[in-house]
Amino acid sequence: GPLSHKALGALTLATVVALFFNLDTLLLAKLPGSLFIANQIEKRLAGTTRSESDGFGPDSALAANKKSPYPVLGNMPEFTQVTAWLNSPPLTKESLRGKVVLIDFWTYSCINCIRTLPAVTRWDEKYRGQGLVIVGVHTPEFQFEKEVDNIKAAIARHGIKYPVAVDNDYGTWKAYSNQFWPVKYLIDAEGKLRLTHFGEGDEDVFEQAIQSILMEAKLLHAPVEVDPAKRNADFRRIHSPETYVGFSRASNFFSNERMALDTTTNYTAPASLRLNYWALGGAWKVADEAAILQAPGGKIQFRFQAPKLNLVMKGTEKGIRAKILIDGAPLPANMRGVDVGADGKAIINDARLYNLVTLPKEDDAEHLFEMIFESPNVELYAFTFG
């Protein structure tokens, strides 16, 4: 349920300190509320460095003003090494002084980020005229997410009208000592960080904080109705974790052959798979980030237990057709994801997340997913579940 202002501040402080000391995310998940939920974020495995010069980070958090329901956690870092600005001319922290700023770190193939975007775009429409400036900082997880045209397509797809900073070199990510997608930072009109929000959930609580900081700056004169929180996914039903296909982060791979880096290999699938294990079949070259099909007829299998199965893929301009099977049979109409046609096939062209399976509400069983590609050059990056 909604947290008190005092609990919000305490939780944010505890989270910042725990992150600084690299405490386990499972420990963090047990903190009250859901401003940090371990299974609702993606963690960047590469190390991040603290910014020592901007007063941002755990040291400043420990010295925060405990009397405020939203204590000062540090100064807003500058936008750093931004390679492009979309929907806006370049912004600086000085140009934003006097405004309340919401910084939203996201990347367009991240399912957790995608599920938070409706709330963020709604806040932009609701509070832009009241002095709130939302800045999406797009920091890529995969190489294809660095392509500005791909980011522009995602912005259009999700109806994003607020400024987006393209953070391909991780400069702004590092300035914020960030480690996760999605993360939101709420900054007051004086350029002070007041609240952080990790992962999904608690949109109503965060909106209350937006209103409070706007009223503190006399930009909003009275509270307005807060949109009720919406459950983006029922995490009690999700028993399959995000699983990477590329060599550098692959786990639970169970083809009969050992995975080989950058070498075309004819893989065969085993007779059966355990829950959350996956396999390739056919001629594939597994690169650092993705598995790339080298000949027609290749397939991928995954035994999963979750309401929705998604796969981050990149196809060709003409599109690569793929047939989908569930438990060895053609995918029935009542299980087709939004990216599956009436013929039970998906067409892979754009580099993005594809929703392939959406199970009926009463179906909590394990299922064997199988996707068979009609032509080569498809690139497979990661499974995600919802």
PDB file of C-alpha atoms in Angstrom, residues 203-345:
ATOM      1  CA  GLU A 203       3.386   5.288  -9.338  1.00  0.00           C
ATOM      2  CA  ASP A 204       0.734   6.888  -7.117  1.00  0.00           C
ATOM      3  CA  VAL A 205       3.233   7.410  -4.291  1.00  0.00           C
ATOM      4  CA  PHE A 206       5.770   8.924  -6.675  1.00  0.00           C
ATOM      5  CA  GLU A 207       3.137  11.232  -8.157  1.00  0.00           C
ATOM      6  CA  GLN A 208       2.345  12.494  -4.649  1.00  0.00           C
ATOM      7  CA  ALA A 209       6.036  13.342  -4.300  1.00  0.00           C
ATOM      8  CA  ILE A 210       5.974  15.226  -7.618  1.00  0.00           C
ATOM      9  CA  GLN A 211       3.063  17.308  -6.344  1.00  0.00           C
ATOM     10  CA  SER A 212       4.768  17.963  -3.007  1.00  0.00           C
ATOM     11  CA  ILE A 213       7.991  19.215  -4.623  1.00  0.00           C
ATOM     12  CA  LEU A 214       6.014  21.342  -7.113  1.00  0.00           C
ATOM     13  CA  MET A 215       4.031  22.924  -4.253  1.00  0.00           C
ATOM     14  CA  GLU A 216       7.215  23.500  -2.274  1.00  0.00           C
ATOM     15  CA  ALA A 217       8.465  25.558  -5.240  1.00  0.00           C
ATOM     16  CA  LYS A 218       5.064  27.324  -5.467  1.00  0.00           C
ATOM     17  CA  LEU A 219       4.636  25.982  -8.994  1.00  0.00           C
ATOM     18  CA  LEU A 220       1.561  23.969  -8.025  1.00  0.00           C
ATOM     19  CA  HIS A 221      -0.828  25.723  -5.637  1.00  0.00           C
ATOM     20  CA  ALA A 222      -3.024  22.846  -4.494  1.00  0.00           C
ATOM     21  CA  PRO A 223      -2.952  19.060  -4.737  1.00  0.00           C
ATOM     22  CA  VAL A 224      -4.766  17.495  -7.674  1.00  0.00           C
ATOM     23  CA  GLU A 225      -6.199  14.014  -7.913  1.00  0.00           C
ATOM     24  CA  VAL A 226      -3.496  11.358  -8.089  1.00  0.00           C
ATOM     25  CA  ASP A 227      -3.948   8.619 -10.658  1.00  0.00           C
ATOM     26  CA  PRO A 228      -4.489   5.239  -8.982  1.00  0.00           C
ATOM     27  CA  ALA A 229      -1.593   2.818  -9.139  1.00  0.00           C
ATOM     28  CA  LYS A 230      -1.882   0.225 -11.868  1.00  0.00           C
ATOM     29  CA  ARG A 231      -0.436  -3.241 -11.555  1.00  0.00           C
ATOM     30  CA  ASN A 232       1.814  -3.584 -14.594  1.00  0.00           C
ATOM     31  CA  ALA A 233       2.475  -7.277 -14.004  1.00  0.00           C
ATOM     32  CA  ASP A 234       1.591  -9.895 -11.404  1.00  0.00           C
ATOM     33  CA  PHE A 235       5.057 -10.840 -10.205  1.00  0.00           C
ATOM     34  CA  ARG A 236       3.680 -13.681  -8.103  1.00  0.00           C
ATOM     35  CA  ARG A 237       2.980 -15.528 -11.361  1.00  0.00           C
ATOM     36  CA  ILE A 238       6.382 -14.904 -12.939  1.00  0.00           C
ATOM     37  CA  HIS A 239       8.732 -17.801 -12.213  1.00  0.00           C
ATOM     38  CA  SER A 240      11.153 -17.268 -15.106  1.00  0.00           C
ATOM     39  CA  PRO A 241      13.959 -14.685 -14.937  1.00  0.00           C
ATOM     40  CA  GLU A 242      15.334 -12.448 -17.651  1.00  0.00           C
ATOM     41  CA  THR A 243      17.763 -14.658 -19.558  1.00  0.00           C
ATOM     42  CA  TYR A 244      20.480 -13.450 -21.926  1.00  0.00           C
ATOM     43  CA  VAL A 245      21.383 -15.320 -25.108  1.00  0.00           C
ATOM     44  CA  GLY A 246      24.733 -13.658 -25.929  1.00  0.00           C
ATOM     45  CA  PHE A 247      27.928 -15.375 -24.804  1.00  0.00           C
ATOM     46  CA  SER A 248      29.016 -12.783 -22.227  1.00  0.00           C
ATOM     47  CA  ARG A 249      25.910 -13.141 -20.040  1.00  0.00           C
ATOM     48  CA  ALA A 250      24.341 -16.425 -21.133  1.00  0.00           C
ATOM     49  CA  SER A 251      23.047 -18.746 -18.422  1.00  0.00           C
ATOM     50  CA  ASN A 252      21.090 -22.020 -18.298  1.00  0.00           C
ATOM     51  CA  PHE A 253      22.093 -22.938 -21.868  1.00  0.00           C
ATOM     52  CA  PHE A 254      21.411 -26.632 -22.447  1.00  0.00           C
ATOM     53  CA  SER A 255      21.980 -27.622 -26.072  1.00  0.00           C
ATOM     54  CA  ASN A 256      23.812 -30.909 -26.521  1.00  0.00           C
ATOM     55  CA  GLU A 257      26.869 -28.969 -27.707  1.00  0.00           C
ATOM     56  CA  ARG A 258      28.899 -26.529 -25.642  1.00  0.00           C
ATOM     57  CA  MET A 259      28.352 -22.874 -26.494  1.00  0.00           C
ATOM     58  CA  ALA A 260      31.187 -21.513 -28.660  1.00  0.00           C
ATOM     59  CA  LEU A 261      32.045 -17.818 -28.998  1.00  0.00           C
ATOM     60  CA  ASP A 262      32.060 -16.312 -32.515  1.00  0.00           C
ATOM     61  CA  THR A 263      32.155 -19.742 -34.150  1.00  0.00           C
ATOM     62  CA  THR A 264      29.418 -21.141 -36.377  1.00  0.00           C
ATOM     63  CA  THR A 265      28.260 -24.314 -34.647  1.00  0.00           C
ATOM     64  CA  ASN A 266      25.539 -26.823 -35.466  1.00  0.00           C
ATOM     65  CA  TYR A 267      23.607 -27.086 -32.222  1.00  0.00           C
ATOM     66  CA  THR A 268      21.028 -29.723 -31.337  1.00  0.00           C
ATOM     67  CA  ALA A 269      18.309 -29.409 -28.721  1.00  0.00           C
ATOM     68  CA  PRO A 270      18.055 -32.014 -25.946  1.00  0.00           C
ATOM     69  CA  ALA A 271      15.115 -34.390 -25.593  1.00  0.00           C
ATOM     70  CA  SER A 272      13.743 -32.268 -22.746  1.00  0.00           C
ATOM     71  CA  LEU A 273      14.463 -29.050 -20.858  1.00  0.00           C
ATOM     72  CA  ARG A 274      14.132 -28.183 -17.182  1.00  0.00           C
ATOM     73  CA  LEU A 275      12.298 -25.032 -16.132  1.00  0.00           C
ATOM     74  CA  ASN A 276      14.186 -21.855 -17.156  1.00  0.00           C
ATOM     75  CA  TYR A 277      16.685 -23.697 -19.353  1.00  0.00           C
ATOM     76  CA  TRP A 278      16.995 -22.998 -23.061  1.00  0.00           C
ATOM     77  CA  ALA A 279      18.617 -24.480 -26.158  1.00  0.00           C
ATOM     78  CA  LEU A 280      19.504 -23.722 -29.762  1.00  0.00           C
ATOM     79  CA  GLY A 281      19.020 -25.984 -32.752  1.00  0.00           C
ATOM     80  CA  GLY A 282      20.647 -25.487 -36.158  1.00  0.00           C
ATOM     81  CA  ALA A 283      23.618 -23.415 -37.326  1.00  0.00           C
ATOM     82  CA  TRP A 284      24.222 -20.454 -35.021  1.00  0.00           C
ATOM     83  CA  LYS A 285      27.112 -18.116 -34.289  1.00  0.00           C
ATOM     84  CA  VAL A 286      26.943 -16.897 -30.691  1.00  0.00           C
ATOM     85  CA  ALA A 287      28.506 -13.449 -30.374  1.00  0.00           C
ATOM     86  CA  ASP A 288      29.114 -11.452 -27.217  1.00  0.00           C
ATOM     87  CA  GLU A 289      25.597  -9.947 -27.110  1.00  0.00           C
ATOM     88  CA  ALA A 290      23.501 -12.189 -29.349  1.00  0.00           C
ATOM     89  CA  ALA A 291      23.059 -15.512 -31.112  1.00  0.00           C
ATOM     90  CA  ILE A 292      22.986 -15.011 -34.901  1.00  0.00           C
ATOM     91  CA  LEU A 293      21.367 -17.600 -37.167  1.00  0.00           C
ATOM     92  CA  GLN A 294      23.579 -18.763 -40.050  1.00  0.00           C
ATOM     93  CA  ALA A 295      21.190 -21.007 -42.025  1.00  0.00           C
ATOM     94  CA  PRO A 296      17.416 -21.423 -42.524  1.00  0.00           C
ATOM     95  CA  GLY A 297      15.485 -23.632 -40.144  1.00  0.00           C
ATOM     96  CA  GLY A 298      17.315 -22.764 -36.945  1.00  0.00           C
ATOM     97  CA  LYS A 299      15.349 -22.764 -33.710  1.00  0.00           C
ATOM     98  CA  ILE A 300      15.438 -21.708 -30.081  1.00  0.00           C
ATOM     99  CA  GLN A 301      13.622 -23.366 -27.171  1.00  0.00           C
ATOM    100  CA  PHE A 302      12.869 -22.172 -23.619  1.00  0.00           C
ATOM    101  CA  ARG A 303      10.895 -23.883 -20.857  1.00  0.00           C
ATOM    102  CA  PHE A 304       9.170 -21.067 -18.967  1.00  0.00           C
ATOM    103  CA  GLN A 305       6.521 -20.333 -16.363  1.00  0.00           C
ATOM    104  CA  ALA A 306       5.085 -16.826 -16.660  1.00  0.00           C
ATOM    105  CA  PRO A 307       2.018 -15.124 -18.148  1.00  0.00           C
ATOM    106  CA  LYS A 308       4.016 -13.492 -20.961  1.00  0.00           C
ATOM    107  CA  LEU A 309       7.151 -14.422 -22.890  1.00  0.00           C
ATOM    108  CA  ASN A 310       9.089 -11.744 -24.780  1.00  0.00           C
ATOM    109  CA  LEU A 311      12.252 -12.000 -26.861  1.00  0.00           C
ATOM    110  CA  VAL A 312      14.557  -9.117 -27.789  1.00  0.00           C
ATOM    111  CA  MET A 313      15.470  -9.647 -31.445  1.00  0.00           C
ATOM    112  CA  LYS A 314      16.835  -7.913 -34.506  1.00  0.00           C
ATOM    113  CA  GLY A 315      15.797  -8.976 -37.995  1.00  0.00           C
ATOM    114  CA  THR A 316      16.337  -7.688 -41.512  1.00  0.00           C
ATOM    115  CA  GLU A 317      14.672  -4.880 -43.451  1.00  0.00           C
ATOM    116  CA  LYS A 318      12.470  -7.346 -45.345  1.00  0.00           C
ATOM    117  CA  GLY A 319      11.602  -9.218 -42.170  1.00  0.00           C
ATOM    118  CA  ILE A 320      12.351 -12.764 -41.042  1.00  0.00           C
ATOM    119  CA  ARG A 321       9.360 -15.037 -40.568  1.00  0.00           C
ATOM    120  CA  ALA A 322       9.299 -17.486 -37.686  1.00  0.00           C
ATOM    121  CA  LYS A 323       6.832 -20.155 -36.605  1.00  0.00           C
ATOM    122  CA  ILE A 324       6.039 -20.485 -32.903  1.00  0.00           C
ATOM    123  CA  LEU A 325       5.204 -23.719 -31.112  1.00  0.00           C
ATOM    124  CA  ILE A 326       4.030 -24.242 -27.555  1.00  0.00           C
ATOM    125  CA  ASP A 327       4.541 -27.687 -26.040  1.00  0.00           C
ATOM    126  CA  GLY A 328       5.277 -29.023 -29.528  1.00  0.00           C
ATOM    127  CA  ALA A 329       2.069 -27.753 -31.159  1.00  0.00           C
ATOM    128  CA  PRO A 330       1.279 -24.560 -33.124  1.00  0.00           C
ATOM    129  CA  LEU A 331       0.660 -21.581 -30.846  1.00  0.00           C
ATOM    130  CA  PRO A 332      -3.131 -21.341 -30.358  1.00  0.00           C
ATOM    131  CA  ALA A 333      -4.961 -18.076 -30.924  1.00  0.00           C
ATOM    132  CA  ASN A 334      -5.627 -17.514 -27.209  1.00  0.00           C
ATOM    133  CA  MET A 335      -1.886 -17.625 -26.449  1.00  0.00           C
ATOM    134  CA  ARG A 336      -0.587 -15.347 -29.220  1.00  0.00           C
ATOM    135  CA  GLY A 337       1.391 -12.303 -28.175  1.00  0.00           C
ATOM    136  CA  VAL A 338       0.827  -8.929 -29.811  1.00  0.00           C
ATOM    137  CA  ASP A 339       3.684  -9.536 -32.264  1.00  0.00           C
ATOM    138  CA  VAL A 340       2.293 -12.840 -33.577  1.00  0.00           C
ATOM    139  CA  GLY A 341       0.034 -12.852 -36.623  1.00  0.00           C
ATOM    140  CA  ALA A 342      -3.147 -14.799 -37.285  1.00  0.00           C
ATOM    141  CA  ASP A 343      -1.041 -17.483 -38.988  1.00  0.00           C
ATOM    142  CA  GLY A 344       0.853 -18.125 -35.745  1.00  0.00           C
ATOM    143  CA  LYS A 345       4.050 -16.578 -37.111  1.00  0.00           C
TER     144      LYS A 345
END
